[in-house]
Coordinates of C-alpha atoms in Angstrom, one line a residue:
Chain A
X29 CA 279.3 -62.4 102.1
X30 CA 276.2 -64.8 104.1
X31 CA 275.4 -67.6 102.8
X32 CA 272.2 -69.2 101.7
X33 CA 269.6 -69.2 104.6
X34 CA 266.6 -71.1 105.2
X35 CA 263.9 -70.4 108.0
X36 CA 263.1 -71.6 110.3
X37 CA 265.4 -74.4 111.1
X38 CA 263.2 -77.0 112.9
X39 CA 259.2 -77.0 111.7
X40 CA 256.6 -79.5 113.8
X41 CA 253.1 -79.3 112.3
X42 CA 250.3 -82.0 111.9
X43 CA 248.7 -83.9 109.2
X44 CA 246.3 -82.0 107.2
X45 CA 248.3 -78.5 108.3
X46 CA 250.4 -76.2 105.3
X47 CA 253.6 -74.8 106.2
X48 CA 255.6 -72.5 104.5
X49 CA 259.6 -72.3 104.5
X50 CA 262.1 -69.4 103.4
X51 CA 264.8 -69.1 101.9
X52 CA 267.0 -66.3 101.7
X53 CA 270.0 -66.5 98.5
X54 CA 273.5 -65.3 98.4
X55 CA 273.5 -61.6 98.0
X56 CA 273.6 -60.9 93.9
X57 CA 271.8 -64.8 92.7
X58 CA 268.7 -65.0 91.0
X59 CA 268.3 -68.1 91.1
X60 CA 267.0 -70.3 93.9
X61 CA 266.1 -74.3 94.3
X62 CA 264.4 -76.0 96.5
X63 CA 265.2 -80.4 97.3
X64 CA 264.0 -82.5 99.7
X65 CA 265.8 -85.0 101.2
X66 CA 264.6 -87.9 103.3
X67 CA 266.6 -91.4 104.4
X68 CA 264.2 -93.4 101.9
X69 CA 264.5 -91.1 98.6
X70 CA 267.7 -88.9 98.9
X71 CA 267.6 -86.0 97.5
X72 CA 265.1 -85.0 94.8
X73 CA 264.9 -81.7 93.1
X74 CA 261.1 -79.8 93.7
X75 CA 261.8 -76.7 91.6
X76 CA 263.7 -73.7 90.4
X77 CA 263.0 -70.5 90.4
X78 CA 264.5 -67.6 88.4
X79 CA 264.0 -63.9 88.3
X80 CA 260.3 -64.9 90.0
X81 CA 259.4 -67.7 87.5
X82 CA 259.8 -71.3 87.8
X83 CA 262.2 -72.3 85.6
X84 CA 262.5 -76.1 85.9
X85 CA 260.2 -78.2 88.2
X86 CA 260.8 -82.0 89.7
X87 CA 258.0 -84.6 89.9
X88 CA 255.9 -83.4 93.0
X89 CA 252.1 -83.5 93.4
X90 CA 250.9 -80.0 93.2
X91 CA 250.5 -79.8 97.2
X92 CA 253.8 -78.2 96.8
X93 CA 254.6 -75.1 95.2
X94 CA 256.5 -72.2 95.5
X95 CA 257.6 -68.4 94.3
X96 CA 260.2 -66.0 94.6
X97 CA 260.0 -62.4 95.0
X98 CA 261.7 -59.4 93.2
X99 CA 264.4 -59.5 95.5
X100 CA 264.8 -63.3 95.0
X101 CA 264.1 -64.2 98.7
X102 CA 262.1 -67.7 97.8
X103 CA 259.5 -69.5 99.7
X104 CA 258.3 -73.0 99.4
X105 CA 254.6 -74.1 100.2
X106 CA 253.4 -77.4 101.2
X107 CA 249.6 -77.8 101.8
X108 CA 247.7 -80.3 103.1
X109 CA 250.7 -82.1 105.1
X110 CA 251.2 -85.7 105.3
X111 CA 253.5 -87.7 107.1
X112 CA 255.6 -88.4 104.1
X113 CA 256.7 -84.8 103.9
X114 CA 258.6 -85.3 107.2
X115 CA 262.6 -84.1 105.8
X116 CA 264.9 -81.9 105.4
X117 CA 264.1 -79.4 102.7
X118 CA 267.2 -77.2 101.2
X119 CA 267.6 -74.2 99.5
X120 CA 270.0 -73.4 97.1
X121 CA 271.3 -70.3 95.1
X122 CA 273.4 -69.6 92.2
X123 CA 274.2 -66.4 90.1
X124 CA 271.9 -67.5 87.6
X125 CA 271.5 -71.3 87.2
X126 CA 274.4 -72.3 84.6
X127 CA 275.4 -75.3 85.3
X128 CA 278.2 -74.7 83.2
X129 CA 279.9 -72.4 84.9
X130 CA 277.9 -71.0 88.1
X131 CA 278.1 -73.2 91.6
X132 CA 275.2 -73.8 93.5
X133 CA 275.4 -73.1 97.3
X134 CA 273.1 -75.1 99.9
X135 CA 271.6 -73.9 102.6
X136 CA 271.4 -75.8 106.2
X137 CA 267.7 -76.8 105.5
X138 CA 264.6 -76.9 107.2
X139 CA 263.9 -80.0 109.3
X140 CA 259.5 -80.4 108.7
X141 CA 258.3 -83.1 110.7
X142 CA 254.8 -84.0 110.5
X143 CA 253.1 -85.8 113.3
Chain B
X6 CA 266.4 -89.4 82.0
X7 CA 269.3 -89.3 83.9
X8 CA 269.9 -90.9 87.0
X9 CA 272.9 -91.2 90.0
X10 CA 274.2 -94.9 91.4
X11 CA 276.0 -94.9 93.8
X12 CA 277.8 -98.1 95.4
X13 CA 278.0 -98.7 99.0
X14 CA 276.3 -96.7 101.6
X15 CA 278.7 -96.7 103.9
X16 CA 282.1 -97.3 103.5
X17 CA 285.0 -97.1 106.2
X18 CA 288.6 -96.1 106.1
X19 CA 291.0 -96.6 108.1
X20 CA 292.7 -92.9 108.8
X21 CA 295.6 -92.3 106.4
X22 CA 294.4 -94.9 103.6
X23 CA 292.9 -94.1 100.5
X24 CA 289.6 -93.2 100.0
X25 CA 287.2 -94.5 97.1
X26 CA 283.4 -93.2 96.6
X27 CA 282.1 -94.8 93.5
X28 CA 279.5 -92.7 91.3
X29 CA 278.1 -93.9 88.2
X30 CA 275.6 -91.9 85.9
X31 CA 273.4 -92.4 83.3
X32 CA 272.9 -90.0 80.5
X33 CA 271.5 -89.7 77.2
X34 CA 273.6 -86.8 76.9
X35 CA 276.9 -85.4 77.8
X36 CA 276.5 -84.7 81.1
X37 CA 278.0 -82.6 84.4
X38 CA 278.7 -84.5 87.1
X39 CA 279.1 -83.3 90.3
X40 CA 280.4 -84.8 94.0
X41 CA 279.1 -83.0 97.3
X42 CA 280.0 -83.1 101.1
X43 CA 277.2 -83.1 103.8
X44 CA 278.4 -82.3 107.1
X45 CA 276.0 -83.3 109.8
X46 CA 273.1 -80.9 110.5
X47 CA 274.4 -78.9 107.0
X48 CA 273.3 -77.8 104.0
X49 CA 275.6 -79.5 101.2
X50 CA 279.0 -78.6 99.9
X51 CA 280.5 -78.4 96.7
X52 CA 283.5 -80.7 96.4
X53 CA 284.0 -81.0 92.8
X54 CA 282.4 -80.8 89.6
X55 CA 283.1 -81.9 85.8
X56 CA 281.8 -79.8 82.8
X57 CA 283.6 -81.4 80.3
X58 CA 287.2 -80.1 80.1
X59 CA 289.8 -82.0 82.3
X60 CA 288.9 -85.6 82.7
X61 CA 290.6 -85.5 86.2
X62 CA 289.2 -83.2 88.1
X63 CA 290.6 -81.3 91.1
X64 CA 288.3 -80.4 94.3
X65 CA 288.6 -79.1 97.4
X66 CA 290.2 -81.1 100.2
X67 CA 292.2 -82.8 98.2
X68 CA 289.8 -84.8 97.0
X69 CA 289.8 -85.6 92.9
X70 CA 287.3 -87.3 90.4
X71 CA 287.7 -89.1 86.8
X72 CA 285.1 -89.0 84.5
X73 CA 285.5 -92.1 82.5
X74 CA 283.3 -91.9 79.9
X75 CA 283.2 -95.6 78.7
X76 CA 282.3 -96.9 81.9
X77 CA 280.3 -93.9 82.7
X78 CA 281.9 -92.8 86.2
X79 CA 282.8 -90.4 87.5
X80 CA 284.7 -92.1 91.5
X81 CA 285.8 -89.9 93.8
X82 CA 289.0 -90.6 95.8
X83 CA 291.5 -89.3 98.2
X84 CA 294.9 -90.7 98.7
X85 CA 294.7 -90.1 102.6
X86 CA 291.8 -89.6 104.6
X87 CA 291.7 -87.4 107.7
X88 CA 289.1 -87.3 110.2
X89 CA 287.8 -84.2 109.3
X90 CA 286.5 -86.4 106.0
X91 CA 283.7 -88.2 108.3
X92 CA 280.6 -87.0 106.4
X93 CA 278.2 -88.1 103.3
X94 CA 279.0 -87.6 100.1
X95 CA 276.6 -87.0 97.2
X96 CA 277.1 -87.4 93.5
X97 CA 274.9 -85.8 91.1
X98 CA 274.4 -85.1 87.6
X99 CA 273.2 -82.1 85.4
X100 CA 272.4 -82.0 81.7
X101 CA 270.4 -79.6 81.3
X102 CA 268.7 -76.6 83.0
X103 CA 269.8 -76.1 86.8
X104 CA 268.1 -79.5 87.4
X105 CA 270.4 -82.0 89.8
X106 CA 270.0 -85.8 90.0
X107 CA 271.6 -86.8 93.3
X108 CA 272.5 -90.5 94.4
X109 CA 271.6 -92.0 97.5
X110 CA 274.7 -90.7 99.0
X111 CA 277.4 -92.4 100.7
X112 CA 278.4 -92.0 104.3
X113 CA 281.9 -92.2 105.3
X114 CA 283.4 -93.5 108.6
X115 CA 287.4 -92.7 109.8
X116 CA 288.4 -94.9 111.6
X117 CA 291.6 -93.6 114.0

């Protein structure tokens, strides 16, 4: 079975730009989340989407945002780019977000930088 | 809220010796607790995770995790470390929702 994957890989834009990213989920989940990690904040959680809503949603200014389609294939949008947003964004999946009992699998992420 | 501390942002091992991540978590509620593995240029791995049934919990690896409630912890350790354990580790937390809290991670050095 693939495994969660993210396009593209590497992303260079410049300040002021939008970008979006992809995100492709294990064959069979419906649900999809997007982090960002970066050396000064970690990794924090941006949102999650489920059967094309956003279920849960992490502290973010609304530059970012994102939605999922019918075939739960996610994208993430980032407008108005600033040189904070330079990381490594991941992708996860799970059957259906239980944290109970599914297990969430990561994608290799897209590396944004922002010049 | 919940939040992830994790001590030590690096820590080194000689190969063979034990290793010891510490975690600690707080949590208004009871939460699950998680430890990941991030392999350079990778997406993260799942190593481990609690959900409230075995205190000690059994991952992948070889690696294990208590979740000591009273001192809120949840350590991860391995009693020999191999090479192939070079890598940062994450711990994270879950109470509600599919919404993770990740610590700062901690990277870990072999040393031959």
């Amino acid at each position: 079975k693939a495994g969660v994957t993210q396009t593209p890989r590497y992303l260079i834009k410049t300040r002021g730009q939008q970008v979006t990213l992809s995100c492709s989920p294990i064959s069979g989940h419906r649900s999809v989340s997007w982090y960002q990690q970066t050396p000064g904040q970690g990794l924090q959680f941006l949102f999650e989407y489920f059967s094309e809503t956003q279920r849960n949603k992490g502290n973010f200014p609304g530059r970012f945002s994102g939605r999922q389609f019918s075939n739960s294939r996610s994208e993430m949008n980032v407008s108005t780019l600033e040189l904070g947003d330079s990381a490594l964004y991941l992708c996860a999946s799970s059957l259906v977000g239980r944290v109970s009992t599914d297990t969430q699998y990561f994608g290799p992420g897209t590396r944004l930088t922002v010049l | 809220a919940q939040s992830v501390t994790q001590l030590g942002s690096h820590v080194s091992v000689s190969e063979g010796a034990l290793v010891l991540l510490r975690c600690n978590y707080s949590s208004s509620v009871p939460p699950y607790l998680f430890w990941y593995v991030q392999y350079p240029n990778q997406g993260l791995q799942l190593l481990l995770k609690y959900t409230s049934a075995a205190t000690l919990v059994k991952g992948i690896n070889g690696f294990e995790a208590e979740f000591k409630k009273s001192e809120t912890s949840f350590h991860l350790t391995k009693p020999s470390a191999h090479m192939s354990d070079a890598a940062e580790y994450f711990c994270a937390v879950s109470v509600s929702g599919n919404q993770f809290y990740f610590g700062t991670g901690t990277s870990l050095t072999v040393i031959p």
